[in-house]
Coordinates of C-alpha atoms in Angstrom, one line a residue:
M21 CA 26.4 53.8 -32.9
K22 CA 24.2 54.5 -35.7
N23 CA 21.1 54.8 -33.8
R24 CA 18.7 52.3 -34.6
L25 CA 14.6 51.0 -35.4
Y26 CA 13.6 47.3 -34.8
Y27 CA 10.6 46.2 -36.5
G28 CA 10.1 42.3 -34.1
D29 CA 9.0 41.0 -31.0
N30 CA 11.5 42.8 -28.4
L31 CA 12.4 40.2 -27.2
E32 CA 13.7 38.4 -29.9
V33 CA 15.6 41.5 -31.0
L34 CA 17.0 42.1 -26.6
R35 CA 18.5 38.3 -27.7
S36 CA 20.4 39.2 -30.6
K37 CA 23.8 40.0 -31.5
D38 CA 23.3 43.7 -31.7
F39 CA 22.2 43.6 -28.1
P40 CA 25.6 42.7 -25.4
D41 CA 26.2 42.8 -22.2
G42 CA 25.8 46.4 -20.7
F43 CA 25.4 49.2 -23.2
V44 CA 22.6 50.9 -22.7
D45 CA 22.4 54.2 -20.2
L46 CA 19.2 55.0 -20.5
I47 CA 15.7 51.9 -21.1
Y48 CA 12.2 53.8 -21.4
L49 CA 9.0 50.7 -21.5
D50 CA 6.0 51.8 -21.4
P51 CA 4.1 47.9 -22.2
P52 CA 0.7 47.8 -22.7
F53 CA -1.0 47.3 -19.9
N54 CA -4.4 48.0 -20.9
S55 CA -5.8 50.7 -19.8
N56 CA -8.6 51.1 -22.0
A57 CA -9.9 47.8 -21.1
N58 CA -12.2 46.6 -18.5
Y59 CA -9.7 46.1 -15.4
N60 CA -10.7 43.0 -14.8
I61 CA -9.8 41.4 -18.5
L62 CA -6.0 40.6 -16.7
F63 CA -7.4 38.3 -14.3
R64 CA -9.9 35.9 -16.7
S65 CA -9.1 32.3 -16.7
P66 CA -8.3 30.3 -19.3
G67 CA -11.9 28.8 -19.5
G68 CA -13.6 32.6 -18.9
E69 CA -15.5 34.5 -21.4
A70 CA -13.9 36.0 -23.7
A71 CA -14.4 40.1 -23.6
G72 CA -12.1 40.7 -26.8
S73 CA -13.7 43.9 -28.5
Q74 CA -12.2 45.8 -25.0
I75 CA -8.4 44.9 -25.9
E76 CA -8.5 45.6 -29.7
A77 CA -4.8 46.6 -29.9
F78 CA -4.2 44.3 -27.7
E79 CA -5.4 41.6 -29.3
D80 CA -4.1 38.0 -27.8
S81 CA -0.9 40.0 -26.2
W82 CA -1.8 38.1 -22.6
H83 CA -3.3 34.4 -22.1
W84 CA -1.7 32.2 -21.4
N85 CA -0.3 29.1 -23.8
D86 CA 2.6 27.2 -25.1
S87 CA 4.2 31.1 -25.1
A88 CA 3.1 32.1 -21.8
E89 CA 4.8 28.7 -20.4
A90 CA 7.6 29.3 -22.7
A91 CA 8.6 32.8 -20.8
F92 CA 7.8 30.8 -16.4
H93 CA 10.3 28.2 -18.0
G94 CA 13.1 31.2 -19.5
V95 CA 12.3 32.5 -16.0
M96 CA 13.0 29.8 -13.9
T97 CA 16.2 28.6 -15.7
S98 CA 17.4 31.9 -16.0
G99 CA 19.9 32.0 -13.5
N100 CA 18.2 35.2 -11.6
T101 CA 16.8 33.0 -8.3
D102 CA 15.0 36.5 -6.6
V103 CA 13.2 36.3 -9.7
A104 CA 11.7 33.1 -10.2
E105 CA 11.4 32.4 -6.7
L106 CA 9.3 35.9 -6.8
L107 CA 7.3 34.2 -10.3
R108 CA 6.7 30.6 -9.0
A109 CA 4.9 31.8 -5.8
M110 CA 2.6 34.3 -8.3
R111 CA 1.6 32.0 -9.9
G112 CA 1.0 30.0 -7.1
F113 CA -1.5 33.0 -6.3
L114 CA -2.7 33.7 -9.2
K115 CA -3.2 30.3 -11.3
E116 CA -3.0 30.3 -14.9
N117 CA -5.1 33.3 -15.7
D118 CA -3.9 35.8 -18.3
M119 CA -2.8 38.2 -15.3
M120 CA 0.3 35.3 -14.6
A121 CA 1.0 35.3 -18.6
Y122 CA 1.8 38.9 -18.9
L123 CA 3.2 39.4 -16.0
A124 CA 5.8 36.4 -17.1
M125 CA 6.3 37.7 -20.3
M126 CA 6.9 40.9 -18.4
A127 CA 9.4 39.1 -16.3
V128 CA 11.4 38.0 -19.1
R129 CA 11.9 40.8 -21.0
L130 CA 12.7 43.0 -17.8
L131 CA 15.6 40.1 -17.5
E132 CA 16.9 41.2 -20.8
L133 CA 16.9 44.5 -20.2
H134 CA 18.4 44.5 -16.9
R135 CA 21.1 42.9 -18.8
V136 CA 21.7 45.5 -21.4
L137 CA 22.2 48.4 -19.0
K138 CA 25.4 50.0 -18.2
P139 CA 26.0 49.8 -14.1
T140 CA 25.4 53.5 -14.9
G141 CA 22.6 53.3 -16.1
S142 CA 18.6 53.6 -15.0
L143 CA 15.5 51.8 -16.7
Y144 CA 11.8 53.6 -15.6
L145 CA 8.8 51.9 -15.9
H146 CA 5.1 53.3 -17.3
C147 CA 2.2 50.8 -16.2
D148 CA -1.2 51.8 -14.3
P149 CA -2.8 49.8 -11.3
T150 CA -3.4 47.1 -13.1
A151 CA -0.3 45.2 -12.4
S152 CA 1.9 48.1 -11.3
H153 CA 1.9 46.2 -7.4
Y154 CA 3.1 42.6 -9.2
L155 CA 5.1 44.9 -11.5
K156 CA 7.1 46.6 -8.9
L157 CA 8.0 43.3 -6.9
L158 CA 9.1 41.1 -10.4
L159 CA 11.6 45.0 -10.2
D160 CA 12.9 44.2 -7.1
G161 CA 13.9 40.6 -8.2
V162 CA 15.9 42.6 -11.7
F163 CA 16.8 45.1 -9.9
G164 CA 17.6 44.6 -6.7
A165 CA 15.0 46.2 -3.7
D166 CA 18.2 49.1 -2.3
H167 CA 17.9 49.7 -6.3
F168 CA 14.9 51.0 -6.0
K169 CA 15.0 54.8 -6.7
N170 CA 11.8 56.1 -6.7
E171 CA 8.0 55.9 -7.8
I172 CA 6.6 58.6 -9.5
T173 CA 2.4 59.1 -10.0
W174 CA 1.9 61.4 -13.4
K175 CA -1.7 62.3 -13.3
R176 CA -2.5 62.1 -16.8
T177 CA -6.5 63.5 -17.2
G178 CA -8.9 64.8 -14.7
S179 CA -11.3 63.6 -12.9
H180 CA -13.6 61.5 -15.1
G181 CA -16.8 59.3 -14.5
D182 CA -15.8 55.5 -12.9
S183 CA -19.0 53.6 -11.2
K184 CA -18.7 53.3 -7.6
T185 CA -14.9 53.9 -7.3
W186 CA -13.1 56.7 -6.8
S187 CA -11.7 58.5 -10.7
R188 CA -8.3 56.8 -12.2
V189 CA -6.4 59.2 -13.2
S190 CA -3.4 58.8 -12.4
D191 CA -0.8 56.6 -14.4
T192 CA 2.2 55.4 -12.2
I193 CA 6.3 55.2 -13.5
F194 CA 8.9 53.5 -11.7
F195 CA 12.5 54.2 -11.4
Y196 CA 15.2 51.8 -10.8
S197 CA 19.1 52.1 -11.1
K198 CA 21.4 49.5 -11.8
S199 CA 23.6 50.4 -9.1
S200 CA 24.5 53.0 -6.8
F201 CA 26.5 55.1 -8.9
F202 CA 23.7 56.4 -11.6
R203 CA 23.1 58.9 -13.7
W204 CA 21.3 62.0 -12.5
N205 CA 21.0 65.3 -13.0
E206 CA 18.8 67.5 -11.3
P207 CA 16.0 68.0 -12.7
L208 CA 14.3 71.8 -11.5
E209 CA 10.8 73.7 -12.2
P210 CA 10.0 77.8 -12.0
H211 CA 9.3 78.9 -8.5
R212 CA 5.7 80.0 -9.3
E213 CA 5.1 83.4 -8.7
A214 CA 3.0 82.6 -5.3
Y215 CA 5.5 80.8 -3.4
K216 CA 8.4 83.6 -4.9
Q217 CA 5.7 86.5 -2.4
S218 CA 4.9 83.9 0.0
H219 CA 9.0 82.5 1.1
Y220 CA 10.9 86.0 -0.5
S221 CA 9.8 88.7 1.3
S222 CA 12.6 90.5 2.5
A223 CA 14.7 92.0 0.7
D224 CA 18.6 93.7 1.3
E225 CA 19.3 97.4 0.8
N226 CA 20.0 96.2 -3.1
G227 CA 16.5 95.0 -3.3
R228 CA 17.3 91.5 -3.7
R229 CA 15.2 89.4 -2.5
F230 CA 15.6 86.8 0.5
Q231 CA 14.3 84.4 2.8
L232 CA 15.6 83.1 5.9
T233 CA 15.7 78.9 6.9
S234 CA 17.1 76.9 9.0
I235 CA 21.4 76.8 9.3
L236 CA 20.2 73.5 11.0
S237 CA 21.0 69.9 10.9
P238 CA 17.1 68.1 9.7
S239 CA 19.3 64.9 11.3
P240 CA 21.8 64.1 13.9
R241 CA 25.2 64.2 11.7
P242 CA 28.0 64.0 14.3
N243 CA 30.5 65.2 12.2
M244 CA 29.3 68.8 11.9
M245 CA 29.0 68.9 15.8
Y246 CA 31.7 72.2 16.3
E247 CA 31.4 75.6 17.8
W248 CA 30.7 78.1 16.0
M249 CA 31.9 82.0 16.3
G250 CA 30.5 81.2 20.0
F251 CA 27.5 79.4 19.1
P252 CA 27.4 76.4 20.9
S253 CA 27.0 73.2 18.8
P254 CA 23.0 72.1 17.9
L255 CA 22.4 68.8 19.6
S256 CA 21.6 67.4 15.5
G257 CA 25.2 69.1 14.3
W258 CA 24.9 72.5 11.6
R259 CA 24.0 71.9 8.0
F260 CA 27.1 72.7 6.7
S261 CA 30.8 72.0 7.6
K262 CA 32.4 74.9 8.8
E263 CA 35.2 75.2 5.7
T264 CA 31.2 76.1 3.6
M265 CA 30.0 77.4 7.1
G266 CA 33.1 79.9 6.4
Q267 CA 32.7 80.7 3.5
H268 CA 29.4 81.5 4.0
H269 CA 30.2 84.0 6.7
E270 CA 32.3 85.6 4.1
N271 CA 29.6 86.1 2.0
G272 CA 27.2 88.0 4.6
L273 CA 25.2 84.9 3.8
I274 CA 24.2 84.2 7.8
W275 CA 23.0 86.0 10.4
Y276 CA 23.6 86.3 13.6
P277 CA 20.6 87.0 16.2
R278 CA 22.2 90.2 18.3
A279 CA 21.3 90.7 22.4
K280 CA 19.7 94.4 22.5
D281 CA 23.7 96.3 23.3
G282 CA 24.3 95.1 19.9
S283 CA 26.6 91.5 20.9
L284 CA 26.0 87.9 19.8
D285 CA 22.8 86.7 21.7
T286 CA 24.1 82.8 21.7
K287 CA 21.6 81.7 23.1
K288 CA 19.7 82.1 20.5
R289 CA 21.2 80.6 16.7
P290 CA 22.2 81.5 14.1
I291 CA 20.2 81.9 10.0
F292 CA 20.9 81.1 6.1
K293 CA 20.1 84.3 4.3
R294 CA 18.9 82.6 1.3
Y295 CA 19.2 84.9 -2.4
L296 CA 16.6 84.4 -5.2
D297 CA 18.7 85.2 -7.5
E298 CA 20.8 82.9 -6.9
Q299 CA 18.5 79.9 -6.7
L300 CA 17.6 77.7 -9.7
G301 CA 14.1 76.3 -8.9
T302 CA 12.2 73.3 -7.1
R303 CA 13.3 70.2 -7.4
V304 CA 10.7 68.4 -8.8
P305 CA 8.5 66.1 -6.6
T306 CA 7.4 62.7 -7.3
I307 CA 4.1 63.6 -8.4
W308 CA 4.4 65.2 -11.5
S309 CA 0.6 67.2 -12.0
D310 CA 2.1 70.0 -14.6
I311 CA 1.9 67.3 -17.7
P312 CA -1.2 67.4 -19.4
P313 CA -2.5 64.3 -20.9
V314 CA -2.1 64.0 -25.2
N315 CA -6.4 65.5 -25.7
A316 CA -8.4 65.5 -28.8
R317 CA -6.6 69.2 -29.3
A318 CA -3.4 68.5 -28.4
Q319 CA -0.7 69.3 -31.3
E320 CA 1.7 66.3 -31.2
R321 CA -2.3 63.7 -31.1
L322 CA -1.2 61.2 -33.3
G323 CA -3.9 58.9 -32.3
Y324 CA -2.9 56.4 -30.9
P325 CA -5.2 56.2 -27.8
T326 CA -2.4 55.1 -25.3
Q327 CA -0.2 58.7 -26.6
K328 CA 2.2 60.2 -23.9
P329 CA 2.8 63.7 -23.8
L330 CA 6.9 64.2 -25.1
A331 CA 7.4 66.5 -22.4
L332 CA 6.9 63.2 -20.2
L333 CA 10.0 61.5 -21.6
E334 CA 12.2 65.0 -21.7
R335 CA 11.8 65.2 -18.1
I336 CA 12.9 61.4 -17.2
I337 CA 15.7 61.4 -20.3
A338 CA 17.1 64.7 -18.7
A339 CA 17.3 63.8 -15.9
S340 CA 18.5 60.3 -16.1
S341 CA 20.7 60.6 -19.0
N342 CA 23.9 63.4 -20.9
P343 CA 23.7 63.9 -24.3
G344 CA 25.5 61.3 -26.2
D345 CA 23.4 58.7 -24.4
L346 CA 22.0 55.5 -24.8
V347 CA 18.5 55.4 -24.9
L348 CA 16.1 52.3 -25.5
D349 CA 12.8 51.9 -25.8
P350 CA 11.9 47.9 -26.4
F351 CA 8.0 48.5 -26.7
C352 CA 7.8 52.3 -28.7
G353 CA 4.9 52.6 -29.8
C354 CA 4.4 55.8 -31.9
G355 CA 7.9 56.9 -30.8
T356 CA 7.6 59.7 -27.7
A357 CA 11.3 58.2 -26.2
V358 CA 13.4 58.1 -29.7
D359 CA 12.1 61.2 -30.6
A360 CA 12.3 62.5 -27.0
A361 CA 16.2 61.4 -27.2
Q362 CA 16.5 62.6 -30.8
K363 CA 15.5 66.2 -29.6
L364 CA 17.8 66.5 -26.1
G365 CA 20.8 65.2 -28.4
R366 CA 20.7 61.6 -27.1
R367 CA 21.1 58.3 -29.6
W368 CA 18.1 56.1 -29.5
I369 CA 16.6 52.7 -30.4
G370 CA 13.5 51.6 -29.9
I371 CA 11.3 48.6 -30.6
D372 CA 8.3 47.7 -31.7
I373 CA 6.3 44.6 -33.3
T374 CA 4.0 46.8 -35.6
H375 CA 4.7 47.9 -39.2
L376 CA 2.2 50.6 -37.6
A377 CA 4.1 51.8 -34.4
I378 CA 7.4 51.6 -37.3
G379 CA 5.3 53.3 -40.3
A380 CA 3.9 56.2 -38.0
I381 CA 7.5 57.2 -36.1
E382 CA 9.7 57.0 -39.8
K383 CA 6.9 59.8 -40.6
R384 CA 7.3 61.6 -37.7
M385 CA 11.1 61.3 -37.4
A386 CA 10.7 62.5 -41.2
R387 CA 10.7 66.2 -39.6
Y388 CA 13.9 66.5 -38.6
G389 CA 14.5 66.7 -42.3
D390 CA 17.4 64.5 -44.5
G391 CA 20.4 64.7 -41.6
L392 CA 18.5 62.0 -39.7
D393 CA 20.5 59.1 -40.2
Y394 CA 19.0 56.0 -38.6
E395 CA 18.6 52.7 -39.6
V396 CA 14.9 50.4 -39.8
I397 CA 15.9 46.8 -39.1
G398 CA 13.4 44.1 -39.9
V399 CA 11.2 45.8 -42.5
P400 CA 10.8 44.1 -45.9
K401 CA 13.5 45.5 -48.0
D402 CA 13.2 44.1 -50.7
L403 CA 10.1 42.1 -53.0
P404 CA 11.2 38.7 -51.4
S405 CA 11.4 39.9 -48.4
A406 CA 8.0 41.9 -48.8
E407 CA 5.9 38.7 -50.0
K408 CA 6.6 37.0 -47.4
L409 CA 5.4 39.4 -45.3
A410 CA 2.3 39.3 -47.2
A411 CA 2.3 35.8 -46.7
E412 CA 2.9 35.2 -43.5
Q413 CA 1.2 38.3 -41.4
P414 CA -1.6 40.2 -43.2
H415 CA -2.5 42.7 -41.3
Q416 CA 1.6 43.8 -41.2
F417 CA 2.2 43.5 -44.6
Q418 CA -1.3 45.9 -45.0
Y419 CA 0.1 48.7 -42.7
W420 CA 3.7 48.5 -43.5
I421 CA 2.5 48.8 -47.6
T422 CA -0.2 51.6 -46.5
H423 CA 2.5 53.6 -44.7
K424 CA 4.8 52.8 -47.4
I425 CA 2.5 54.8 -50.0
D426 CA 2.5 57.5 -48.6
G427 CA -1.1 56.8 -46.4
V428 CA -2.0 56.0 -43.4
P429 CA -4.6 52.8 -42.4
Y430 CA -8.2 52.7 -42.1
Q431 CA -9.1 54.0 -37.7
G432 CA -5.4 54.1 -37.0
G433 CA -5.5 50.4 -37.4
R434 CA -7.5 49.2 -34.9
K435 CA -9.1 45.8 -35.4
G436 CA -12.1 45.6 -36.8
P437 CA -14.9 46.2 -39.5
D438 CA -12.8 47.7 -41.8
R439 CA -16.1 48.4 -45.0
G440 CA -13.8 47.5 -47.7
I441 CA -11.2 50.7 -46.4
D442 CA -7.5 49.4 -45.2
G443 CA -7.0 53.3 -45.9
F444 CA -6.0 56.5 -46.6
V445 CA -3.9 58.6 -49.2
Y446 CA -4.7 62.6 -48.5
F447 CA -3.9 65.5 -51.5
T448 CA -5.2 68.5 -51.9
G449 CA -7.9 68.5 -54.0
H450 CA -10.3 71.5 -55.4
A451 CA -11.2 75.0 -54.2
D452 CA -14.4 76.3 -52.2
E453 CA -16.5 78.9 -53.0
R454 CA -14.5 81.3 -50.3
G455 CA -10.9 79.7 -52.7
V456 CA -10.2 77.4 -49.4
R457 CA -8.5 74.0 -51.1
K458 CA -10.4 71.3 -49.3
T459 CA -8.1 67.9 -48.5
E460 CA -9.9 64.7 -50.1
A461 CA -8.9 61.7 -49.6
A462 CA -8.0 58.4 -51.8
I463 CA -9.3 54.6 -50.5
V464 CA -6.6 52.4 -50.1
S465 CA -7.3 48.5 -50.5
V466 CA -4.7 45.9 -49.7
K467 CA -5.0 42.9 -50.9
A468 CA -2.0 40.2 -49.5
G469 CA -3.1 37.0 -50.8
R470 CA -2.2 36.3 -54.8
N471 CA -6.0 35.3 -55.0
V472 CA -7.7 38.8 -57.2
G473 CA -9.2 38.8 -60.1
P474 CA -11.8 41.4 -61.4
A475 CA -14.6 40.9 -58.8
M476 CA -12.5 42.0 -56.2
V477 CA -11.5 45.5 -58.2
R478 CA -15.4 45.6 -59.5
D479 CA -16.3 45.7 -55.7
L480 CA -13.6 49.0 -54.8
K481 CA -15.4 50.3 -57.3
G482 CA -18.5 49.9 -55.5
T483 CA -16.8 51.3 -51.5
M484 CA -15.9 54.2 -54.2
E485 CA -19.1 55.3 -54.7
R486 CA -20.7 54.2 -51.7
E487 CA -18.2 56.8 -49.9
R488 CA -18.6 59.3 -52.6
A489 CA -14.4 58.7 -53.0
P490 CA -12.7 61.0 -56.0
M491 CA -10.2 58.2 -55.9
A492 CA -9.2 54.5 -54.7
I493 CA -6.0 52.9 -54.7
F494 CA -5.7 49.2 -55.6
V495 CA -2.6 47.4 -54.2
C496 CA -1.5 43.9 -54.6
V497 CA 1.2 41.1 -54.6
I498 CA 0.9 40.2 -57.7
L499 CA 0.3 41.6 -61.3
P500 CA -2.9 43.0 -62.4
T501 CA -5.0 40.2 -65.2
R502 CA -6.7 42.6 -68.4
E503 CA -9.8 42.0 -67.0
M504 CA -8.9 43.7 -63.3
E505 CA -6.5 46.5 -65.6
R506 CA -10.5 46.6 -68.1
E507 CA -12.1 47.3 -64.5
A508 CA -10.7 49.6 -63.2
A509 CA -10.4 52.0 -66.5
A510 CA -14.1 51.9 -66.4
A511 CA -14.1 53.6 -62.8
G512 CA -13.3 56.9 -64.8
V513 CA -10.4 59.7 -64.6
Y514 CA -10.3 62.7 -61.6
E515 CA -8.7 66.0 -63.1
G516 CA -7.3 67.0 -60.3
A517 CA -6.4 70.5 -59.1
D518 CA -3.3 70.7 -60.7
G519 CA -5.2 70.6 -64.0
R520 CA -3.5 67.4 -65.1
Q521 CA -6.3 64.0 -65.0
Y522 CA -5.7 60.9 -62.6
P523 CA -7.3 57.4 -62.9
R524 CA -9.4 57.0 -60.4
L525 CA -9.4 53.6 -60.1
Q526 CA -5.4 52.9 -59.7
L527 CA -3.8 48.9 -59.6
F528 CA -0.6 49.2 -57.9
T529 CA 1.9 46.0 -57.2
L530 CA 5.0 45.1 -55.2
A531 CA 7.0 45.5 -58.2
E532 CA 6.4 49.0 -58.5
L533 CA 7.3 50.1 -54.8
F534 CA 10.5 48.0 -55.2
Q535 CA 11.1 49.6 -58.5
G536 CA 10.5 53.7 -56.4
K537 CA 7.1 54.0 -58.2
R538 CA 4.1 55.9 -55.8
P539 CA 0.8 55.4 -57.2
A540 CA -0.5 58.4 -59.0
I541 CA -2.4 61.2 -56.9
P542 CA -2.8 65.4 -57.3
L543 CA -0.9 67.7 -55.0
L544 CA -0.6 65.0 -52.9
D545 CA 0.1 66.4 -49.1
R546 CA 2.2 63.7 -46.5
D547 CA 1.9 65.4 -44.2
A548 CA -1.9 65.7 -44.5
A549 CA -3.0 63.5 -41.8
W550 CA 0.2 64.6 -39.4
K551 CA -1.2 68.0 -39.6
R552 CA -1.1 68.6 -35.7
A553 CA 1.5 66.5 -34.7
R554 CA 4.9 68.5 -34.6
P555 CA 8.3 66.8 -33.8
E556 CA 7.3 67.6 -30.7
A557 CA 4.5 64.7 -31.2
G558 CA 3.9 61.5 -28.1
G559 CA 4.2 57.9 -27.9
G560 CA 1.7 55.2 -27.6
N561 CA 1.8 51.3 -27.4
Q562 CA 2.9 47.8 -28.6
G563 CA 0.8 45.1 -29.4
R564 CA 1.4 41.3 -29.0
L565 CA 4.0 39.8 -26.1
A566 CA 5.3 36.8 -27.5
V567 CA 8.0 34.6 -26.7

């Protein structure tokens, strides 16, 4: 199966014919959980005061409306009575508020994710304290409480100033399996030097360092109760079977206590000799403090406020899947999970509801070269489908076409006043007095409607002057009029560092895009905005949930 990247609501995608029962090996999801907003906002009732400025990218993600009611009904009629009763009880407690809408929309998706997971598969859900307690109840209902494996705590940041509370520095990752037989590759981390010095302080005649550890079973094991070399069975039994004990004895790995006359002292216990050079490492615990967050100085930073580090996803994918297995991320954001899956030799599927995310992932995966084969589904492939996107979802059209012309959305795509700027196309400009070439930015202005005219071009010229921008690109759906062309030509020309002249203000249409053309930009640096984002770069968030 070819790797796939879907644009669309993940519920609709999961319910499509592309997603049969039991074909995914591992699911990681990092759904929007509002970690950057007010922690009480999810409890705001429909009649409460709005705090939309705090939601930003998650605007309209969760409100009790027809979509939330439809999601709730979908769970009630799903056939899973455990989840249905749980959700009904939650509604009785929470009423019809934003948190309840979020839980209903998550519940119906978790049921679909459970369906597409193989019997040997696992699911990791990444969340924060805002809704983690409710989500765990839903996961218990969907997977069964006996298939809960771990609650992982990831320390995502250092201490910061929360007012009158303990500083919130961690996220929660719930690990569930679909059955008792699931993929598991023991994750180990190298022993720290301090640990080796304190625990392996002895050495044999060959200089091999070792420690002496108990040979007794930590809990009663009747099948391990037997006499060994004259030593009576301990009450809880031995740690090893009789056959394994014999092998360790032959290999000289058992130390026997002796009396003063050299005979075995059977009143004491043998001890197991554990050599340092035979130990692969320490088992990774459920508290993860060794993976730093993607901060402002991180090389893999892409600009997503909730971007997760690649090392986090590599640990999860390596532990719960094998090379060639299929990894699914239904809220793939800027693509940390699919990047990690590709790097580790897994197949992958990513789903996101914003063209902003899809464009970011396409740029990110381009770093693997032309040999990376994957299909993007749900994005415009021709002029009619692009015009349809522009008419129905102008903001998504804006994100999509900005990436298609090698641009970057303004302020990372966050909603708010754009000051006449929808994005930038970065290019290499002239050298300064030191001979160092400067990175310049051409302003991108996207008009998704068909009602465009010369006044809009004049407005863009004004924006260029205000921002002191060397160039600008006016993107429109329809062909420009002669008056628009005259206004653009009046902006003059820009002499590039390559010695060629370029129109300062260029008009660019959808038709030109599908003819394979691009705006004329001098010494275009396609990676200018992604310099710090290597192939090992990190995840993000998905916006609106629907049903």
